[in-house]
mmCIF file of C-alpha atoms in Angstrom:
data_model
loop_
_atom_site.group_PDB
_atom_site.id
_atom_site.type_symbol
_atom_site.label_atom_id
_atom_site.label_comp_id
_atom_site.label_asym_id
_atom_site.label_seq_id
_atom_site.Cartn_x
_atom_site.Cartn_y
_atom_site.Cartn_z
ATOM 1 C CA MET A 1 0.000 0.000 0.000
ATOM 2 C CA ALA A 2 1.362 3.395 -0.959
ATOM 3 C CA GLU A 3 2.045 6.016 1.708
ATOM 4 C CA ASN A 4 1.613 9.686 0.853
ATOM 5 C CA ALA A 5 4.145 12.449 1.474
ATOM 6 C CA ASP A 6 4.632 15.981 0.236
ATOM 7 C CA PHE A 7 8.371 15.499 -0.237
ATOM 8 C CA ILE A 8 10.473 12.354 -0.501
ATOM 9 C CA VAL A 9 14.233 12.506 0.018
ATOM 10 C CA ILE A 10 16.437 9.546 -0.893
ATOM 11 C CA GLY A 11 19.804 9.382 0.842
ATOM 12 C CA GLY A 12 20.821 9.647 4.489
ATOM 13 C CA GLY A 13 24.190 11.268 3.912
ATOM 14 C CA ILE A 14 24.875 14.855 4.874
ATOM 15 C CA VAL A 15 23.503 16.361 1.620
ATOM 16 C CA GLY A 16 20.253 14.373 1.849
ATOM 17 C CA LEU A 17 19.825 15.197 5.540
ATOM 18 C CA ALA A 18 20.565 18.880 4.911
ATOM 19 C CA SER A 19 18.021 18.892 2.056
ATOM 20 C CA ALA A 20 15.316 17.448 4.298
ATOM 21 C CA TYR A 21 16.265 19.996 6.971
ATOM 22 C CA ALA A 22 15.979 22.847 4.456
ATOM 23 C CA LEU A 23 12.561 21.529 3.382
ATOM 24 C CA VAL A 24 11.424 21.468 7.021
ATOM 25 C CA ARG A 25 12.419 25.091 7.449
ATOM 26 C CA ALA A 26 10.747 26.120 4.187
ATOM 27 C CA ARG A 27 7.571 24.046 4.699
ATOM 28 C CA PRO A 28 7.202 23.270 8.430
ATOM 29 C CA SER A 29 3.804 21.609 8.017
ATOM 30 C CA ALA A 30 4.777 19.371 5.083
ATOM 31 C CA ARG A 31 4.959 15.593 5.412
ATOM 32 C CA ILE A 32 8.531 14.588 4.578
ATOM 33 C CA VAL A 33 10.021 11.123 4.344
ATOM 34 C CA LEU A 34 13.763 10.423 4.101
ATOM 35 C CA ILE A 35 14.688 6.986 2.741
ATOM 36 C CA GLU A 36 18.065 5.394 3.520
ATOM 37 C CA LYS A 37 19.160 1.880 2.591
ATOM 38 C CA GLU A 38 21.516 1.525 5.565
ATOM 39 C CA ALA A 39 20.572 0.909 9.197
ATOM 40 C CA CYS A 40 21.937 4.330 10.190
ATOM 41 C CA ILE A 41 22.473 7.748 8.653
ATOM 42 C CA GLY A 42 25.870 9.064 7.522
ATOM 43 C CA HIS A 43 27.204 5.551 6.992
ATOM 44 C CA HIS A 44 29.249 6.128 3.834
ATOM 45 C CA GLN A 45 31.059 9.272 2.609
ATOM 46 C CA SER A 46 29.578 11.564 5.276
ATOM 47 C CA GLY A 47 31.000 9.468 8.080
ATOM 48 C CA ARG A 48 34.280 8.484 6.419
ATOM 49 C CA ASN A 49 36.228 11.614 5.561
ATOM 50 C CA SER A 50 38.954 13.866 6.925
ATOM 51 C CA GLY A 51 36.583 16.041 8.939
ATOM 52 C CA VAL A 52 37.862 19.262 7.353
ATOM 53 C CA ILE A 53 35.731 22.391 7.071
ATOM 54 C CA HIS A 54 37.103 23.802 3.837
ATOM 55 C CA ALA A 55 37.571 27.509 3.106
ATOM 56 C CA GLY A 56 37.452 27.406 -0.719
ATOM 57 C CA VAL A 57 41.078 27.761 -1.853
ATOM 58 C CA TYR A 58 41.206 25.194 -4.633
ATOM 59 C CA TYR A 59 38.100 25.739 -6.705
ATOM 60 C CA GLU A 60 37.676 27.445 -10.055
ATOM 61 C CA PRO A 61 36.442 31.009 -9.417
ATOM 62 C CA GLY A 62 32.765 31.246 -10.272
ATOM 63 C CA SER A 63 32.211 27.494 -10.009
ATOM 64 C CA GLN A 64 29.502 25.967 -7.849
ATOM 65 C CA LYS A 65 32.224 24.486 -5.666
ATOM 66 C CA ALA A 66 33.738 27.905 -4.998
ATOM 67 C CA ARG A 67 30.384 29.531 -4.311
ATOM 68 C CA PHE A 68 28.915 26.754 -2.186
ATOM 69 C CA CYS A 69 32.132 26.207 -0.229
ATOM 70 C CA ARG A 70 32.385 29.826 0.867
ATOM 71 C CA ALA A 71 28.726 29.861 1.874
ATOM 72 C CA GLY A 72 29.109 26.414 3.433
ATOM 73 C CA LEU A 73 32.009 27.472 5.640
ATOM 74 C CA LYS A 74 29.853 30.137 7.269
ATOM 75 C CA ALA A 75 26.752 27.944 7.408
ATOM 76 C CA THR A 76 28.591 24.968 8.909
ATOM 77 C CA LEU A 77 30.208 27.074 11.613
ATOM 78 C CA ALA A 78 26.860 28.683 12.433
ATOM 79 C CA PHE A 79 25.149 25.273 12.579
ATOM 80 C CA CYS A 80 27.834 23.922 14.913
ATOM 81 C CA ARG A 81 27.524 26.925 17.221
ATOM 82 C CA GLN A 82 23.728 26.800 17.281
ATOM 83 C CA HIS A 83 23.477 23.052 17.861
ATOM 84 C CA GLU A 84 26.497 22.559 20.142
ATOM 85 C CA VAL A 85 28.570 20.489 17.722
ATOM 86 C CA PRO A 86 32.291 20.627 18.650
ATOM 87 C CA TYR A 87 34.435 22.346 16.011
ATOM 88 C CA ALA A 88 37.586 24.452 15.731
ATOM 89 C CA GLN A 89 39.186 26.678 13.132
ATOM 90 C CA CYS A 90 42.746 25.402 13.358
ATOM 91 C CA GLY A 91 43.762 26.657 9.913
ATOM 92 C CA LYS A 92 45.586 24.886 7.112
ATOM 93 C CA LEU A 93 49.066 25.067 5.595
ATOM 94 C CA ILE A 94 49.489 24.035 1.955
ATOM 95 C CA VAL A 95 53.179 23.178 1.690
ATOM 96 C CA ALA A 96 55.311 23.310 -1.459
ATOM 97 C CA THR A 97 58.468 21.172 -1.478
ATOM 98 C CA ASN A 98 59.905 21.806 -4.980
ATOM 99 C CA GLN A 99 59.902 24.344 -7.811
ATOM 100 C CA ILE A 100 56.895 22.862 -9.650
ATOM 101 C CA GLU A 101 54.857 22.980 -6.460
ATOM 102 C CA LEU A 102 55.977 26.546 -5.783
ATOM 103 C CA GLU A 103 54.549 27.634 -9.135
ATOM 104 C CA ARG A 104 51.307 25.771 -8.430
ATOM 105 C CA LEU A 105 51.135 27.332 -4.981
ATOM 106 C CA ARG A 106 51.306 30.823 -6.502
ATOM 107 C CA THR A 107 48.397 29.865 -8.749
ATOM 108 C CA LEU A 108 46.468 28.657 -5.703
ATOM 109 C CA GLN A 109 47.168 31.958 -3.978
ATOM 110 C CA THR A 110 45.692 33.873 -6.905
ATOM 111 C CA ARG A 111 42.693 31.562 -7.026
ATOM 112 C CA ALA A 112 42.102 31.879 -3.279
ATOM 113 C CA VAL A 113 42.079 35.672 -3.487
ATOM 114 C CA SER A 114 39.602 35.488 -6.383
ATOM 115 C CA ASN A 115 37.358 33.313 -4.228
ATOM 116 C CA GLY A 116 37.489 35.754 -1.315
ATOM 117 C CA VAL A 117 39.611 33.483 0.882
ATOM 118 C CA GLU A 118 42.063 35.041 3.327
ATOM 119 C CA VAL A 119 45.528 33.537 2.763
ATOM 120 C CA GLU A 120 49.067 34.291 3.878
ATOM 121 C CA TRP A 121 52.238 33.404 1.958
ATOM 122 C CA MET A 122 55.067 31.973 4.066
ATOM 123 C CA ASP A 123 58.640 31.419 2.959
ATOM 124 C CA ALA A 124 60.667 28.476 4.301
ATOM 125 C CA ALA A 125 61.872 30.351 7.379
ATOM 126 C CA GLU A 126 58.401 31.615 8.269
ATOM 127 C CA LEU A 127 57.000 28.127 7.791
ATOM 128 C CA LYS A 128 59.588 26.693 10.182
ATOM 129 C CA VAL A 129 58.648 29.257 12.829
ATOM 130 C CA CYS A 130 54.942 28.551 12.381
ATOM 131 C CA GLU A 131 55.293 24.742 12.277
ATOM 132 C CA PRO A 132 58.752 23.587 13.475
ATOM 133 C CA ASN A 133 58.058 19.968 12.515
ATOM 134 C CA VAL A 134 57.119 20.769 8.910
ATOM 135 C CA THR A 135 59.646 21.139 6.089
ATOM 136 C CA GLY A 136 58.996 23.011 2.860
ATOM 137 C CA ALA A 137 60.144 25.665 0.431
ATOM 138 C CA ALA A 138 57.057 27.787 1.091
ATOM 139 C CA ALA A 139 53.506 27.480 2.338
ATOM 140 C CA LEU A 140 50.115 29.086 1.960
ATOM 141 C CA LYS A 141 48.340 29.603 5.270
ATOM 142 C CA VAL A 142 44.538 29.435 5.253
ATOM 143 C CA PRO A 143 43.357 30.551 8.726
ATOM 144 C CA GLU A 144 39.619 29.948 8.146
ATOM 145 C CA THR A 145 39.928 26.192 7.545
ATOM 146 C CA GLY A 146 38.407 24.175 10.356
ATOM 147 C CA MET A 147 37.763 20.703 11.709
ATOM 148 C CA VAL A 148 34.651 18.865 12.836
ATOM 149 C CA ASP A 149 33.376 15.314 13.110
ATOM 150 C CA TYR A 150 30.781 15.072 10.332
ATOM 151 C CA ARG A 151 29.324 11.986 11.982
ATOM 152 C CA ILE A 152 28.208 14.265 14.806
ATOM 153 C CA VAL A 153 26.861 16.809 12.304
ATOM 154 C CA THR A 154 24.796 14.135 10.508
ATOM 155 C CA ALA A 155 23.558 12.722 13.820
ATOM 156 C CA ARG A 156 22.433 16.188 14.916
ATOM 157 C CA LEU A 157 20.652 16.751 11.604
ATOM 158 C CA GLY A 158 18.872 13.417 12.066
ATOM 159 C CA GLU A 159 17.747 14.418 15.555
ATOM 160 C CA LEU A 160 16.426 17.758 14.285
ATOM 161 C CA LEU A 161 14.509 16.017 11.494
ATOM 162 C CA GLU A 162 12.884 13.550 13.857
ATOM 163 C CA GLN A 163 11.966 16.364 16.234
ATOM 164 C CA ALA A 164 10.272 18.114 13.287
ATOM 165 C CA GLY A 165 8.252 14.995 12.465
ATOM 166 C CA VAL A 166 10.264 13.805 9.456
ATOM 167 C CA GLU A 167 10.152 10.030 9.051
ATOM 168 C CA LEU A 168 13.581 8.427 8.680
ATOM 169 C CA ALA A 169 12.893 5.209 6.775
ATOM 170 C CA LEU A 170 16.099 3.272 7.469
ATOM 171 C CA ASN A 171 16.975 -0.190 6.143
ATOM 172 C CA THR A 172 14.914 0.788 3.111
ATOM 173 C CA GLU A 173 16.437 0.318 -0.351
ATOM 174 C CA VAL A 174 14.817 1.960 -3.362
ATOM 175 C CA THR A 175 13.965 -0.486 -6.145
ATOM 176 C CA ALA A 176 11.990 1.715 -8.557
ATOM 177 C CA ILE A 177 10.988 5.314 -9.238
ATOM 178 C CA HIS A 178 7.897 6.133 -11.295
ATOM 179 C CA GLU A 179 7.207 9.715 -12.284
ATOM 180 C CA PHE A 180 3.751 10.818 -13.413
ATOM 181 C CA GLN A 181 2.304 14.152 -14.375
ATOM 182 C CA ASP A 182 0.730 14.707 -10.940
ATOM 183 C CA ARG A 183 2.974 12.673 -8.588
ATOM 184 C CA ILE A 184 6.108 10.614 -8.151
ATOM 185 C CA GLU A 185 6.220 7.107 -6.681
ATOM 186 C CA VAL A 186 9.128 5.390 -4.968
ATOM 187 C CA ASP A 187 9.072 1.633 -4.465
ATOM 188 C CA THR A 188 11.014 -0.318 -1.851
ATOM 189 C CA PRO A 189 10.775 -4.033 -0.991
ATOM 190 C CA ALA A 190 8.351 -3.480 1.905
ATOM 191 C CA ARG A 191 6.677 -0.136 1.178
ATOM 192 C CA SER A 192 5.842 2.343 -1.556
ATOM 193 C CA PHE A 193 5.810 6.116 -1.173
ATOM 194 C CA VAL A 194 3.873 8.673 -3.201
ATOM 195 C CA GLY A 195 4.938 12.307 -3.130
ATOM 196 C CA ALA A 196 4.619 15.594 -4.958
ATOM 197 C CA ARG A 197 8.389 16.100 -5.330
ATOM 198 C CA LEU A 198 11.490 13.933 -4.978
ATOM 199 C CA VAL A 199 15.061 14.804 -3.995
ATOM 200 C CA VAL A 200 17.741 12.162 -4.607
ATOM 201 C CA CYS A 201 21.118 12.441 -2.855
ATOM 202 C CA ALA A 202 22.403 8.907 -3.343
ATOM 203 C CA GLY A 203 26.176 9.487 -3.339
ATOM 204 C CA LEU A 204 27.867 6.249 -4.406
ATOM 205 C CA TYR A 205 24.671 5.180 -6.183
ATOM 206 C CA SER A 206 23.657 8.511 -7.700
ATOM 207 C CA ASP A 207 24.001 7.297 -11.301
ATOM 208 C CA ARG A 208 21.854 4.199 -10.672
ATOM 209 C CA LEU A 209 19.120 6.221 -8.957
ATOM 210 C CA ALA A 210 19.195 8.728 -11.825
ATOM 211 C CA VAL A 211 18.540 5.874 -14.244
ATOM 212 C CA LEU A 212 15.647 4.664 -12.081
ATOM 213 C CA GLY A 213 14.249 8.201 -12.282
ATOM 214 C CA GLY A 214 14.297 8.224 -16.075
ATOM 215 C CA ILE A 215 17.501 10.210 -16.603
ATOM 216 C CA VAL A 216 19.921 8.943 -19.243
ATOM 217 C CA PRO A 217 23.244 9.930 -17.656
ATOM 218 C CA ASP A 218 26.344 10.736 -19.718
ATOM 219 C CA PHE A 219 28.491 9.889 -16.699
ATOM 220 C CA ALA A 220 29.052 7.030 -14.283
ATOM 221 C CA ILE A 221 30.216 6.816 -10.696
ATOM 222 C CA VAL A 222 33.695 5.348 -10.334
ATOM 223 C CA PRO A 223 34.537 4.600 -6.696
ATOM 224 C CA PHE A 224 37.970 5.598 -5.376
ATOM 225 C CA ARG A 225 39.059 4.117 -2.060
ATOM 226 C CA GLY A 226 40.973 6.459 0.209
ATOM 227 C CA ASP A 227 43.259 4.705 2.667
ATOM 228 C CA TYR A 228 43.893 6.587 5.898
ATOM 229 C CA PHE A 229 46.229 6.042 8.817
ATOM 230 C CA ARG A 230 46.401 7.628 12.217
ATOM 231 C CA LEU A 231 49.693 8.929 13.535
ATOM 232 C CA ALA A 232 51.071 7.327 16.668
ATOM 233 C CA LYS A 233 50.105 9.071 19.887
ATOM 234 C CA ARG A 234 53.569 10.592 20.240
ATOM 235 C CA PHE A 235 52.673 12.798 17.275
ATOM 236 C CA ASP A 236 49.331 14.061 18.629
ATOM 237 C CA THR A 237 50.832 17.561 18.829
ATOM 238 C CA LEU A 238 53.020 17.317 15.725
ATOM 239 C CA ALA A 239 51.243 20.236 14.043
ATOM 240 C CA GLY A 240 48.853 22.963 15.053
ATOM 241 C CA HIS A 241 47.356 23.197 11.551
ATOM 242 C CA HIS A 242 46.146 20.771 8.925
ATOM 243 C CA ILE A 243 49.172 20.130 6.665
ATOM 244 C CA TYR A 244 48.433 19.636 2.951
ATOM 245 C CA PRO A 245 50.645 19.070 -0.086
ATOM 246 C CA VAL A 246 50.175 21.149 -3.227
ATOM 247 C CA PRO A 247 47.686 19.199 -5.372
ATOM 248 C CA ASP A 248 47.924 18.321 -9.047
ATOM 249 C CA PRO A 249 45.472 20.777 -10.686
ATOM 250 C CA ALA A 250 44.428 18.124 -13.240
ATOM 251 C CA LEU A 251 43.020 15.878 -10.522
ATOM 252 C CA PRO A 252 40.134 16.388 -8.065
ATOM 253 C CA PHE A 253 42.115 14.816 -5.210
ATOM 254 C CA LEU A 254 44.090 16.920 -2.734
ATOM 255 C CA GLY A 255 46.871 14.453 -1.969
ATOM 256 C CA ILE A 256 47.947 12.719 1.223
ATOM 257 C CA HIS A 257 47.723 15.208 4.059
ATOM 258 C CA LEU A 258 47.934 15.435 7.845
ATOM 259 C CA THR A 259 44.599 16.318 9.380
ATOM 260 C CA ARG A 260 44.012 17.329 12.966
ATOM 261 C CA LEU A 261 41.013 15.519 14.440
ATOM 262 C CA ILE A 262 38.465 17.321 16.577
ATOM 263 C CA GLY A 263 38.622 14.512 19.132
ATOM 264 C CA GLY A 264 42.425 14.667 19.330
ATOM 265 C CA GLY A 265 45.245 13.175 17.300
ATOM 266 C CA ILE A 266 46.186 13.428 13.632
ATOM 267 C CA SER A 267 45.072 11.342 10.658
ATOM 268 C CA VAL A 268 47.089 10.768 7.489
ATOM 269 C CA GLY A 269 45.583 10.355 4.019
ATOM 270 C CA PRO A 270 43.819 9.667 1.875
ATOM 271 C CA SER A 271 45.212 7.898 -1.148
ATOM 272 C CA ALA A 272 42.913 7.633 -4.192
ATOM 273 C CA MET A 273 42.839 4.129 -5.667
ATOM 274 C CA VAL A 274 40.053 2.761 -7.874
ATOM 275 C CA ALA A 275 37.961 0.474 -5.658
ATOM 276 C CA PHE A 276 36.532 -2.863 -6.757
ATOM 277 C CA SER A 277 33.293 -2.173 -4.913
ATOM 278 C CA ARG A 278 31.284 0.979 -4.309
ATOM 279 C CA GLU A 279 31.421 0.053 -0.649
ATOM 280 C CA GLY A 280 34.970 -1.303 -0.864
ATOM 281 C CA TYR A 281 36.445 -0.014 2.360
ATOM 282 C CA ARG A 282 38.994 -2.842 2.380
ATOM 283 C CA SER A 283 41.330 -3.764 -0.473
ATOM 284 C CA ARG A 284 39.825 -7.262 -0.560
ATOM 285 C CA ASP A 285 36.234 -6.002 -0.980
ATOM 286 C CA VAL A 286 34.933 -6.961 -4.423
ATOM 287 C CA CYS A 287 31.493 -6.497 -6.011
ATOM 288 C CA VAL A 288 31.066 -8.196 -9.378
ATOM 289 C CA GLN A 289 28.240 -5.868 -10.445
ATOM 290 C CA ASP A 290 30.298 -2.772 -9.663
ATOM 291 C CA ILE A 291 33.330 -4.112 -11.538
ATOM 292 C CA ASN A 292 31.274 -5.102 -14.583
ATOM 293 C CA GLU A 293 29.656 -1.666 -14.766
ATOM 294 C CA MET A 294 33.054 0.055 -14.613
ATOM 295 C CA LEU A 295 34.565 -2.196 -17.276
ATOM 296 C CA ARG A 296 31.616 -1.627 -19.627
ATOM 297 C CA PHE A 297 31.735 2.138 -19.221
ATOM 298 C CA PRO A 298 34.012 3.711 -21.874
ATOM 299 C CA GLY A 299 34.810 6.696 -19.663
ATOM 300 C CA PHE A 300 36.558 4.390 -17.185
ATOM 301 C CA TRP A 301 39.136 3.285 -19.768
ATOM 302 C CA ARG A 302 39.557 6.827 -21.060
ATOM 303 C CA VAL A 303 40.218 8.232 -17.588
ATOM 304 C CA LEU A 304 42.838 5.534 -17.008
ATOM 305 C CA ALA A 305 44.529 6.469 -20.273
ATOM 306 C CA ARG A 306 44.368 10.182 -19.484
ATOM 307 C CA HIS A 307 45.725 9.891 -15.938
ATOM 308 C CA GLY A 308 47.895 6.802 -16.214
ATOM 309 C CA ARG A 309 50.878 8.258 -14.360
ATOM 310 C CA ALA A 310 48.765 9.449 -11.427
ATOM 311 C CA GLY A 311 46.959 6.117 -11.383
ATOM 312 C CA PHE A 312 50.260 4.250 -11.184
ATOM 313 C CA ALA A 313 51.378 6.442 -8.278
ATOM 314 C CA GLU A 314 48.155 5.718 -6.399
ATOM 315 C CA LEU A 315 48.583 2.018 -7.104
ATOM 316 C CA ARG A 316 52.037 2.224 -5.518
ATOM 317 C CA CYS A 317 50.517 3.987 -2.496
ATOM 318 C CA ALA A 318 47.970 1.205 -2.118
ATOM 319 C CA ALA A 319 50.534 -1.566 -2.549
ATOM 320 C CA SER A 320 53.459 -0.099 -0.628
ATOM 321 C CA ARG A 321 53.229 1.519 2.775
ATOM 322 C CA SER A 322 56.800 2.761 2.366
ATOM 323 C CA TYR A 323 55.875 4.661 -0.814
ATOM 324 C CA TYR A 324 52.775 6.038 0.946
ATOM 325 C CA LEU A 325 55.042 7.180 3.769
ATOM 326 C CA LYS A 326 57.353 9.012 1.342
ATOM 327 C CA GLN A 327 54.455 11.289 0.373
ATOM 328 C CA VAL A 328 54.213 12.338 4.013
ATOM 329 C CA GLN A 329 57.957 12.562 4.613
ATOM 330 C CA LYS A 330 58.273 15.215 1.878
ATOM 331 C CA TYR A 331 56.985 17.719 4.426
ATOM 332 C CA CYS A 332 57.199 15.737 7.724
ATOM 333 C CA PRO A 333 60.425 13.707 7.479
ATOM 334 C CA GLN A 334 60.358 12.562 11.110
ATOM 335 C CA VAL A 335 57.298 10.328 10.609
ATOM 336 C CA THR A 336 58.294 6.663 10.319
ATOM 337 C CA GLN A 337 56.468 3.592 9.088
ATOM 338 C CA ALA A 338 55.898 2.470 12.681
ATOM 339 C CA ASP A 339 53.979 5.720 13.267
ATOM 340 C CA LEU A 340 51.259 4.818 10.727
ATOM 341 C CA GLU A 341 48.517 3.137 12.722
ATOM 342 C CA PRO A 342 45.203 1.720 11.402
ATOM 343 C CA HIS A 343 42.365 4.137 10.651
ATOM 344 C CA PRO A 344 39.069 3.614 8.780
ATOM 345 C CA SER A 345 39.180 4.019 4.989
ATOM 346 C CA GLY A 346 36.659 5.898 2.868
ATOM 347 C CA VAL A 347 35.289 5.589 -0.667
ATOM 348 C CA ARG A 348 34.755 8.659 -2.818
ATOM 349 C CA ALA A 349 31.963 8.690 -5.397
ATOM 350 C CA GLN A 350 33.673 10.294 -8.404
ATOM 351 C CA ALA A 351 31.548 11.079 -11.426
ATOM 352 C CA VAL A 352 33.382 10.371 -14.683
ATOM 353 C CA ALA A 353 32.098 11.609 -18.050
ATOM 354 C CA ARG A 354 31.774 9.270 -21.013
ATOM 355 C CA ASP A 355 34.742 10.972 -22.670
ATOM 356 C CA GLY A 356 36.960 10.231 -19.657
ATOM 357 C CA ARG A 357 36.853 13.634 -17.978
ATOM 358 C CA LEU A 358 36.753 13.659 -14.204
ATOM 359 C CA ILE A 359 33.758 15.843 -13.336
ATOM 360 C CA HIS A 360 35.165 18.343 -10.848
ATOM 361 C CA ASP A 361 32.104 20.436 -10.016
ATOM 362 C CA PHE A 362 28.785 19.601 -8.421
ATOM 363 C CA LEU A 363 26.284 18.153 -10.869
ATOM 364 C CA ILE A 364 22.538 18.427 -10.284
ATOM 365 C CA GLN A 365 20.008 17.183 -12.853
ATOM 366 C CA GLN A 366 16.234 17.512 -12.889
ATOM 367 C CA THR A 367 13.049 15.965 -14.177
ATOM 368 C CA ALA A 368 9.621 17.540 -13.860
ATOM 369 C CA ARG A 369 9.220 16.313 -10.273
ATOM 370 C CA GLY A 370 12.676 15.092 -9.307
ATOM 371 C CA ILE A 371 15.977 16.695 -8.315
ATOM 372 C CA TYR A 372 18.988 14.373 -8.645
ATOM 373 C CA VAL A 373 22.343 15.257 -7.071
ATOM 374 C CA CYS A 374 24.576 13.321 -9.455
ATOM 375 C CA ASN A 375 28.022 14.493 -8.315
ATOM 376 C CA ALA A 376 28.780 15.854 -4.856
ATOM 377 C CA PRO A 377 32.538 15.506 -4.282
ATOM 378 C CA SER A 378 34.584 17.341 -1.666
ATOM 379 C CA PRO A 379 33.808 19.952 -0.349
ATOM 380 C CA ALA A 380 30.238 18.599 -0.274
ATOM 381 C CA ALA A 381 30.300 18.046 3.482
ATOM 382 C CA THR A 382 31.341 21.662 4.075
ATOM 383 C CA ALA A 383 28.884 22.906 1.439
ATOM 384 C CA ALA A 384 25.926 20.662 2.337
ATOM 385 C CA LEU A 385 23.717 23.374 3.842
ATOM 386 C CA PRO A 386 23.902 25.860 0.913
ATOM 387 C CA ILE A 387 23.616 22.968 -1.573
ATOM 388 C CA ALA A 388 20.438 22.005 0.249
ATOM 389 C CA ASP A 389 19.130 25.567 0.019
ATOM 390 C CA GLU A 390 19.722 25.496 -3.742
ATOM 391 C CA ILE A 391 17.934 22.147 -4.038
ATOM 392 C CA VAL A 392 14.945 23.421 -2.096
ATOM 393 C CA ARG A 393 14.841 26.576 -4.197
ATOM 394 C CA ARG A 394 14.540 24.365 -7.283
ATOM 395 C CA VAL A 395 11.969 22.097 -5.622
ATOM 396 C CA LEU A 396 9.722 25.008 -4.696
ATOM 397 C CA ASP A 397 10.310 27.047 -7.864
#
């Protein structure tokens, strides 16, 4: 038997939760249902990341990433203050260790200024004074960058939704979406839902849900596993800032970095290796369906051809802890292999175009009654609240 709702949201990650929260604020009396296939919210990307509140340094000026990240920084900090979520603005140092990286760092400085981000250039001597344990030729200091546990943020959003009367339908996997002129229906194994509008924030499964909704996507999700470590306790105070390398501008990944954790300690990572399962948090995790879909998608082979050198480097990181360590020792030479302790891995849902381009920006597609968030890479956690406001604007337009 079908159950009626004004709005249906699919996806219990931070973007889906934020979208439901924005709908509650816009339409307090509406009946809203949030559907999540897992037994808890924030189980995948939202609960398995570095916990960084980004300031917006890296993103193309004028892009959705740049705009949403700047708005998201302010919104996330305000949300944490209002709802007593622990956070801190510890700042970030992006450290250059050679001439190529120095040139890229200057480009990042220009981009940051264009995006309205406060940054400070540091030469090697100034860097050493600021962070005695960090080695580099120069660094870009980003004071606004923060840290938070996004698992706590998602949990607080879930509490607020339940207090507002939103139903959280957990352990509920969507099997079909049927859109009609006057309604949209969502089928699950045990229940069906009928609503006026649908918002889909399915993360690792965004392309499959888009297909269920009648969209013919020109992209596919390729999962990239990010392996993390935690530094040994003796290094809990190694750095007062997050410490990042200078990223390759051709790639959407920021490189292996040291991240201060809001609960104490420092994490290291992530790498970015193609995973053999969309939920492949361990190297031995394999899903035949996921592999077959990747192998049949021409964009997968084209992205491998386009970024072969970077792919080989990530393969070395995955296969060799000593090579992984070298990426850290470029700017923190005192860290040893014995200092890399186990830490949960994450999987990034990376949208890849049919022609092999990595889709860098957010991608939102629409039908008459559905909004589909097809690509929400980092800084989606930081930007979740303004992304949600944009989604709701489109829903109510």
